[in-house]
Amino acid sequence: MVFARQVHGADVRLWSPSNHGGRQADEDGQVYLAGDALVTGTPGQGLFIQTADCQSVLVADPRKGVVANIHSGWRGSVANIIGRAIQRMVRDFGCRPGDLYCGIGPSLGPCCAEFVHYRDEIPERYWSYKLAGRHFDFWRISR
C-alpha cells in the first residue's frame, strides 16, 4: 500500500516498484510519499489519500492501466493539483486526456466554502467561482 503524506499542496508523486522516491516500506509493508496526489501504472497497487472536507479525486485511464488518487483541498485546487496529476499521467505514461475517467468524491460544498479573506487566499482568476457573499464553488473549479 502507498499512502500520501499530505501537506495541502500540489505535489504529485509517481509510484512504481522500481521508482518510488527512494522510500522503503515500513514494517507493515506501507510506503508514504510526500504529496497530495499519487499516480501509478502498477496493476493492483493501492494508492491511499485521506480527506475530511477536501475533495478526493480519482482519475483512471483504462487503456493504459494508469490511475491517480488526488487529495484536492482548496490550496491544491487553486494550484491546479488535478491538472498537474493529469499532466503526469500524460507525460510519464502517454495517457490521452480523452481516455480518462474521473470521479470526484463528496466534499465541502458551495454552501459552506466561505473564505473571509479570499482576496488574500484565492487567486483572482478564480473569483468568477465566487457565489453570494464570500462562498466559492470548488466543485465547479474541479470540473
PDB file of C-alpha atoms in Angstrom:
ATOM      1  CA  MET A   1       0.000   0.000   0.000  1.00  0.00           C
ATOM      2  CA  VAL A   2       1.162   3.531  -0.791  1.00  0.00           C
ATOM      3  CA  PHE A   3      -0.085   6.446   1.256  1.00  0.00           C
ATOM      4  CA  ALA A   4       0.148  10.161   0.525  1.00  0.00           C
ATOM      5  CA  ARG A   5       1.796  12.175   3.274  1.00  0.00           C
ATOM      6  CA  GLN A   6      -0.456  15.127   2.564  1.00  0.00           C
ATOM      7  CA  VAL A   7       0.534  18.739   3.056  1.00  0.00           C
ATOM      8  CA  HIS A   8      -2.410  20.537   1.382  1.00  0.00           C
ATOM      9  CA  GLY A   9      -0.221  21.357  -1.594  1.00  0.00           C
ATOM     10  CA  ALA A  10       0.039  20.454  -5.264  1.00  0.00           C
ATOM     11  CA  ASP A  11       2.886  17.919  -5.369  1.00  0.00           C
ATOM     12  CA  VAL A  12       2.235  14.828  -7.470  1.00  0.00           C
ATOM     13  CA  ARG A  13       4.213  11.683  -6.713  1.00  0.00           C
ATOM     14  CA  LEU A  14       4.731   8.799  -9.098  1.00  0.00           C
ATOM     15  CA  TRP A  15       4.762   5.263  -7.703  1.00  0.00           C
ATOM     16  CA  SER A  16       6.264   2.191  -9.293  1.00  0.00           C
ATOM     17  CA  PRO A  17       8.074  -0.729  -7.659  1.00  0.00           C
ATOM     18  CA  SER A  18      11.372   0.410  -9.208  1.00  0.00           C
ATOM     19  CA  ASN A  19      10.921   4.156  -8.749  1.00  0.00           C
ATOM     20  CA  HIS A  20       9.278   5.146  -5.516  1.00  0.00           C
ATOM     21  CA  GLY A  21      11.203   8.199  -4.460  1.00  0.00           C
ATOM     22  CA  GLY A  22      13.757   6.188  -2.507  1.00  0.00           C
ATOM     23  CA  ARG A  23      11.156   5.327   0.118  1.00  0.00           C
ATOM     24  CA  GLN A  24      11.246   1.897   1.670  1.00  0.00           C
ATOM     25  CA  ALA A  25       8.192   0.167   3.025  1.00  0.00           C
ATOM     26  CA  ASP A  26       7.682   0.203   6.778  1.00  0.00           C
ATOM     27  CA  GLU A  27       7.263  -2.995   8.797  1.00  0.00           C
ATOM     28  CA  ASP A  28       3.620  -3.240   7.677  1.00  0.00           C
ATOM     29  CA  GLY A  29       4.578  -3.012   4.009  1.00  0.00           C
ATOM     30  CA  GLN A  30       3.224   0.530   3.668  1.00  0.00           C
ATOM     31  CA  VAL A  31       5.009   3.318   1.826  1.00  0.00           C
ATOM     32  CA  TYR A  32       4.460   7.020   2.450  1.00  0.00           C
ATOM     33  CA  LEU A  33       5.215   9.580  -0.248  1.00  0.00           C
ATOM     34  CA  ALA A  34       5.119  13.336   0.442  1.00  0.00           C
ATOM     35  CA  GLY A  35       2.482  14.958  -1.718  1.00  0.00           C
ATOM     36  CA  ASP A  36      -1.235  15.256  -2.261  1.00  0.00           C
ATOM     37  CA  ALA A  37      -1.561  13.213  -5.445  1.00  0.00           C
ATOM     38  CA  LEU A  38      -0.284   9.737  -6.250  1.00  0.00           C
ATOM     39  CA  VAL A  39      -0.039   8.226  -9.741  1.00  0.00           C
ATOM     40  CA  THR A  40       0.795   4.664 -10.749  1.00  0.00           C
ATOM     41  CA  GLY A  41       0.689   2.314 -13.684  1.00  0.00           C
ATOM     42  CA  THR A  42       1.319  -0.726 -11.478  1.00  0.00           C
ATOM     43  CA  PRO A  43      -1.635  -3.151 -11.611  1.00  0.00           C
ATOM     44  CA  GLY A  44      -3.190  -3.914  -8.244  1.00  0.00           C
ATOM     45  CA  GLN A  45      -1.333  -1.139  -6.443  1.00  0.00           C
ATOM     46  CA  GLY A  46      -3.370   0.647  -3.776  1.00  0.00           C
ATOM     47  CA  LEU A  47      -2.929   4.431  -3.593  1.00  0.00           C
ATOM     48  CA  PHE A  48      -4.397   5.980  -0.460  1.00  0.00           C
ATOM     49  CA  ILE A  49      -5.314   9.532   0.451  1.00  0.00           C
ATOM     50  CA  GLN A  50      -7.302  10.905   3.358  1.00  0.00           C
ATOM     51  CA  THR A  51      -9.988  13.553   3.255  1.00  0.00           C
ATOM     52  CA  ALA A  52     -12.360  15.302   5.588  1.00  0.00           C
ATOM     53  CA  ASP A  53     -13.990  18.228   3.794  1.00  0.00           C
ATOM     54  CA  CYS A  54     -11.462  18.294   0.916  1.00  0.00           C
ATOM     55  CA  GLN A  55     -12.189  16.627  -2.410  1.00  0.00           C
ATOM     56  CA  SER A  56     -10.982  13.167  -3.239  1.00  0.00           C
ATOM     57  CA  VAL A  57     -10.474  12.785  -6.968  1.00  0.00           C
ATOM     58  CA  LEU A  58      -9.816   9.502  -8.719  1.00  0.00           C
ATOM     59  CA  VAL A  59      -8.622   9.620 -12.342  1.00  0.00           C
ATOM     60  CA  ALA A  60      -8.266   6.426 -14.362  1.00  0.00           C
ATOM     61  CA  ASP A  61      -7.067   5.556 -17.840  1.00  0.00           C
ATOM     62  CA  PRO A  62      -8.386   2.058 -18.568  1.00  0.00           C
ATOM     63  CA  ARG A  63      -6.481   1.864 -21.869  1.00  0.00           C
ATOM     64  CA  LYS A  64      -3.073   2.442 -20.262  1.00  0.00           C
ATOM     65  CA  GLY A  65      -3.882   0.956 -16.852  1.00  0.00           C
ATOM     66  CA  VAL A  66      -2.901   4.145 -15.045  1.00  0.00           C
ATOM     67  CA  VAL A  67      -4.617   5.717 -12.049  1.00  0.00           C
ATOM     68  CA  ALA A  68      -4.230   8.832  -9.927  1.00  0.00           C
ATOM     69  CA  ASN A  69      -5.650   9.372  -6.468  1.00  0.00           C
ATOM     70  CA  ILE A  70      -5.760  13.058  -5.551  1.00  0.00           C
ATOM     71  CA  HIS A  71      -6.372  14.948  -2.316  1.00  0.00           C
ATOM     72  CA  SER A  72      -7.647  18.327  -3.514  1.00  0.00           C
ATOM     73  CA  GLY A  73      -8.075  20.863  -0.752  1.00  0.00           C
ATOM     74  CA  TRP A  74      -8.652  24.495  -1.596  1.00  0.00           C
ATOM     75  CA  ARG A  75      -4.902  25.195  -1.720  1.00  0.00           C
ATOM     76  CA  GLY A  76      -4.381  22.269  -4.088  1.00  0.00           C
ATOM     77  CA  SER A  77      -7.358  23.350  -6.170  1.00  0.00           C
ATOM     78  CA  VAL A  78      -6.063  26.855  -6.745  1.00  0.00           C
ATOM     79  CA  ALA A  79      -2.626  25.355  -7.542  1.00  0.00           C
ATOM     80  CA  ASN A  80      -4.284  23.038 -10.123  1.00  0.00           C
ATOM     81  CA  ILE A  81      -3.380  19.732  -8.476  1.00  0.00           C
ATOM     82  CA  ILE A  82      -5.910  17.849 -10.606  1.00  0.00           C
ATOM     83  CA  GLY A  83      -4.395  19.254 -13.801  1.00  0.00           C
ATOM     84  CA  ARG A  84      -0.884  18.524 -12.526  1.00  0.00           C
ATOM     85  CA  ALA A  85      -1.773  14.889 -11.858  1.00  0.00           C
ATOM     86  CA  ILE A  86      -3.256  14.547 -15.343  1.00  0.00           C
ATOM     87  CA  GLN A  87      -0.126  16.153 -16.826  1.00  0.00           C
ATOM     88  CA  ARG A  88       1.986  13.485 -15.080  1.00  0.00           C
ATOM     89  CA  MET A  89      -0.254  10.766 -16.494  1.00  0.00           C
ATOM     90  CA  VAL A  90       0.179  12.213 -19.988  1.00  0.00           C
ATOM     91  CA  ARG A  91       3.930  12.827 -19.684  1.00  0.00           C
ATOM     92  CA  ASP A  92       5.000   9.675 -17.860  1.00  0.00           C
ATOM     93  CA  PHE A  93       2.556   7.122 -19.265  1.00  0.00           C
ATOM     94  CA  GLY A  94       1.374   8.524 -22.598  1.00  0.00           C
ATOM     95  CA  CYS A  95      -2.226   8.863 -21.415  1.00  0.00           C
ATOM     96  CA  ARG A  96      -4.625  10.859 -23.552  1.00  0.00           C
ATOM     97  CA  PRO A  97      -6.990  13.188 -21.659  1.00  0.00           C
ATOM     98  CA  GLY A  98      -9.923  11.997 -23.775  1.00  0.00           C
ATOM     99  CA  ASP A  99      -9.417   8.446 -22.460  1.00  0.00           C
ATOM    100  CA  LEU A 100      -9.592   9.432 -18.790  1.00  0.00           C
ATOM    101  CA  TYR A 101     -12.441   8.781 -16.397  1.00  0.00           C
ATOM    102  CA  CYS A 102     -12.720  10.952 -13.325  1.00  0.00           C
ATOM    103  CA  GLY A 103     -14.702  10.678 -10.114  1.00  0.00           C
ATOM    104  CA  ILE A 104     -14.924  13.409  -7.512  1.00  0.00           C
ATOM    105  CA  GLY A 105     -15.895  12.348  -4.013  1.00  0.00           C
ATOM    106  CA  PRO A 106     -18.107  14.190  -1.536  1.00  0.00           C
ATOM    107  CA  SER A 107     -16.604  17.350  -0.096  1.00  0.00           C
ATOM    108  CA  LEU A 108     -17.319  20.784   1.295  1.00  0.00           C
ATOM    109  CA  GLY A 109     -19.936  22.300  -0.966  1.00  0.00           C
ATOM    110  CA  PRO A 110     -20.536  25.815  -2.247  1.00  0.00           C
ATOM    111  CA  CYS A 111     -22.976  26.414   0.590  1.00  0.00           C
ATOM    112  CA  CYS A 112     -20.203  26.227   3.154  1.00  0.00           C
ATOM    113  CA  ALA A 113     -16.882  27.020   1.455  1.00  0.00           C
ATOM    114  CA  GLU A 114     -16.615  30.521   2.857  1.00  0.00           C
ATOM    115  CA  PHE A 115     -13.364  32.451   2.585  1.00  0.00           C
ATOM    116  CA  VAL A 116     -13.443  35.585   4.693  1.00  0.00           C
ATOM    117  CA  HIS A 117     -10.026  36.652   3.386  1.00  0.00           C
ATOM    118  CA  TYR A 118     -10.497  35.359  -0.149  1.00  0.00           C
ATOM    119  CA  ARG A 119      -8.675  38.331  -1.688  1.00  0.00           C
ATOM    120  CA  ASP A 120      -5.515  37.106   0.063  1.00  0.00           C
ATOM    121  CA  GLU A 121      -6.161  33.362  -0.278  1.00  0.00           C
ATOM    122  CA  ILE A 122      -7.826  32.777  -3.631  1.00  0.00           C
ATOM    123  CA  PRO A 123      -6.124  33.964  -6.850  1.00  0.00           C
ATOM    124  CA  GLU A 124      -8.216  36.465  -8.782  1.00  0.00           C
ATOM    125  CA  ARG A 125      -8.570  34.086 -11.738  1.00  0.00           C
ATOM    126  CA  TYR A 126     -10.888  32.002  -9.514  1.00  0.00           C
ATOM    127  CA  TRP A 127     -13.103  34.854  -8.363  1.00  0.00           C
ATOM    128  CA  SER A 128     -15.607  34.027 -11.109  1.00  0.00           C
ATOM    129  CA  TYR A 129     -16.417  30.947  -8.988  1.00  0.00           C
ATOM    130  CA  LYS A 130     -17.430  33.156  -6.056  1.00  0.00           C
ATOM    131  CA  LEU A 131     -21.061  32.918  -5.098  1.00  0.00           C
ATOM    132  CA  ALA A 132     -23.118  35.155  -2.831  1.00  0.00           C
ATOM    133  CA  GLY A 133     -21.059  36.595  -0.040  1.00  0.00           C
ATOM    134  CA  ARG A 134     -17.643  35.018   0.233  1.00  0.00           C
ATOM    135  CA  HIS A 135     -18.521  31.457  -0.743  1.00  0.00           C
ATOM    136  CA  PHE A 136     -16.719  29.611  -3.541  1.00  0.00           C
ATOM    137  CA  ASP A 137     -17.850  26.686  -5.670  1.00  0.00           C
ATOM    138  CA  PHE A 138     -14.841  24.366  -5.650  1.00  0.00           C
ATOM    139  CA  TRP A 139     -16.969  21.630  -7.211  1.00  0.00           C
ATOM    140  CA  ARG A 140     -17.110  23.728 -10.403  1.00  0.00           C
ATOM    141  CA  ILE A 141     -13.406  24.604 -10.153  1.00  0.00           C
ATOM    142  CA  SER A 142     -12.529  20.914 -10.116  1.00  0.00           C
ATOM    143  CA  ARG A 143     -14.770  20.108 -13.067  1.00  0.00           C
TER     144      ARG A 143
END
